[in-house]
XYZ file of C-alpha atoms in Angstrom:
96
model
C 26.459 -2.634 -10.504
C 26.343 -5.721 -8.310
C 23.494 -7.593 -7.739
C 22.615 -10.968 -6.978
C 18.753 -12.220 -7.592
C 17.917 -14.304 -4.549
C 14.883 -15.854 -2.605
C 14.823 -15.180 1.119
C 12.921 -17.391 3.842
C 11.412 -16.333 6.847
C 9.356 -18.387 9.258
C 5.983 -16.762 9.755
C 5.499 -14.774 12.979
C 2.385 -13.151 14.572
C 2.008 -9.211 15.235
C -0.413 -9.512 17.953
C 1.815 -12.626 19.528
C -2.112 -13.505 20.634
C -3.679 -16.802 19.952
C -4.789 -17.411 16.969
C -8.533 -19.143 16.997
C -9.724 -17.763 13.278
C -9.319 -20.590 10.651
C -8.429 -17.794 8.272
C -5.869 -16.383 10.248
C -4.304 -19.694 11.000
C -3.692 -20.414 7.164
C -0.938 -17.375 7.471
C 0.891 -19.197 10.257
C 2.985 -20.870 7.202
C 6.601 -20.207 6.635
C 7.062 -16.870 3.800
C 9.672 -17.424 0.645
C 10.217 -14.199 -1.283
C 12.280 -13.312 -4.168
C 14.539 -9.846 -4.653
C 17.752 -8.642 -5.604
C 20.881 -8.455 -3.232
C 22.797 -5.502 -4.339
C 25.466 -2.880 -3.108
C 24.364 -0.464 -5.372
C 21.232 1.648 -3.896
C 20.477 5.392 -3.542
C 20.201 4.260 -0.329
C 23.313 2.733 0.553
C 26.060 5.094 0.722
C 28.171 3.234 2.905
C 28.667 0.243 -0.050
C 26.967 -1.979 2.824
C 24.610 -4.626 0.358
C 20.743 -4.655 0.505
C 17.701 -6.720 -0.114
C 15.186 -5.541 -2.612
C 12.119 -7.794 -2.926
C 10.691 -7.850 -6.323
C 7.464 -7.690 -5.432
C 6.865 -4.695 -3.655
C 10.326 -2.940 -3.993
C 11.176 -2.718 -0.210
C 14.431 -2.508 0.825
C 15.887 -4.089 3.658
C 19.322 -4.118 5.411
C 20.338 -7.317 7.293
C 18.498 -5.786 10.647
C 15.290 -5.006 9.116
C 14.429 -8.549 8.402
C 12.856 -11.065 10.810
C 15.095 -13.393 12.814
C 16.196 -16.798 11.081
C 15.327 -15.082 7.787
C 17.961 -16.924 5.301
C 19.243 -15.890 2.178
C 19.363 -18.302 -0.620
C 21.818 -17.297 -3.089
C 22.149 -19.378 -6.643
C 25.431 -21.588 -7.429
C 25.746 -19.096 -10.626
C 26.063 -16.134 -8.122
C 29.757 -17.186 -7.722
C 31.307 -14.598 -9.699
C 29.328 -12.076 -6.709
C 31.998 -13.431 -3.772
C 32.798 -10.362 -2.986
C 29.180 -8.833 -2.493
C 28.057 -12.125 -0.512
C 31.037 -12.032 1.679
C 30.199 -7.930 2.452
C 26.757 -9.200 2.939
C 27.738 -12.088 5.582
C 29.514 -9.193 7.300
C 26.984 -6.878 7.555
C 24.449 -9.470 8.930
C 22.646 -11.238 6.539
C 22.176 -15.430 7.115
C 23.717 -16.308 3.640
C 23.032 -20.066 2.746
């Protein structure tokens, strides 16, 4: 099985795109780092295309699924995975 644990970094966007006035809501304005598993080997991935699994809550995401400008931080270790980051680049994900 090939996996790869990464982090992942989004920059925090609003649903309602309104302004935000709350002081509580304005605390979750803040840029979102995550942890999960890149990995080409899913009951949902037939096609061999890699996926995102965040550890925390298990969701699985394909390169489209995730927020624009999300990046993918992969580990210097994670150099024996070249071929599953390469597929990844491919199918979409911003690989840094």
């Amino acid at each position: 099985m090939s996996q790869v644990h990464i982090q992942f970094r989004h920059q925090a966007f609003s649903r309602d795109a309104g302004m935000r006035t709350n002081d509580d809501a304005a605390r979750t304005n803040v840029d979102s780092t995550r942890t999960g598993v890149l990995t080409d080997e899913y009951e949902s991935s037939s096609d061999q295309v890699p996926l995102l699994v965040e550890d925390v809550s298990g969701r699985v995401y394909r390169a489209a699924d995730l927020p624009l400008g999300t990046e993918i931080v992969i580990p210097e270790a994670a150099e024996r995975h070249a071929d599953l980051v390469d597929r990844a680049k491919r199918s979409g994900f911003q690989i840094r």
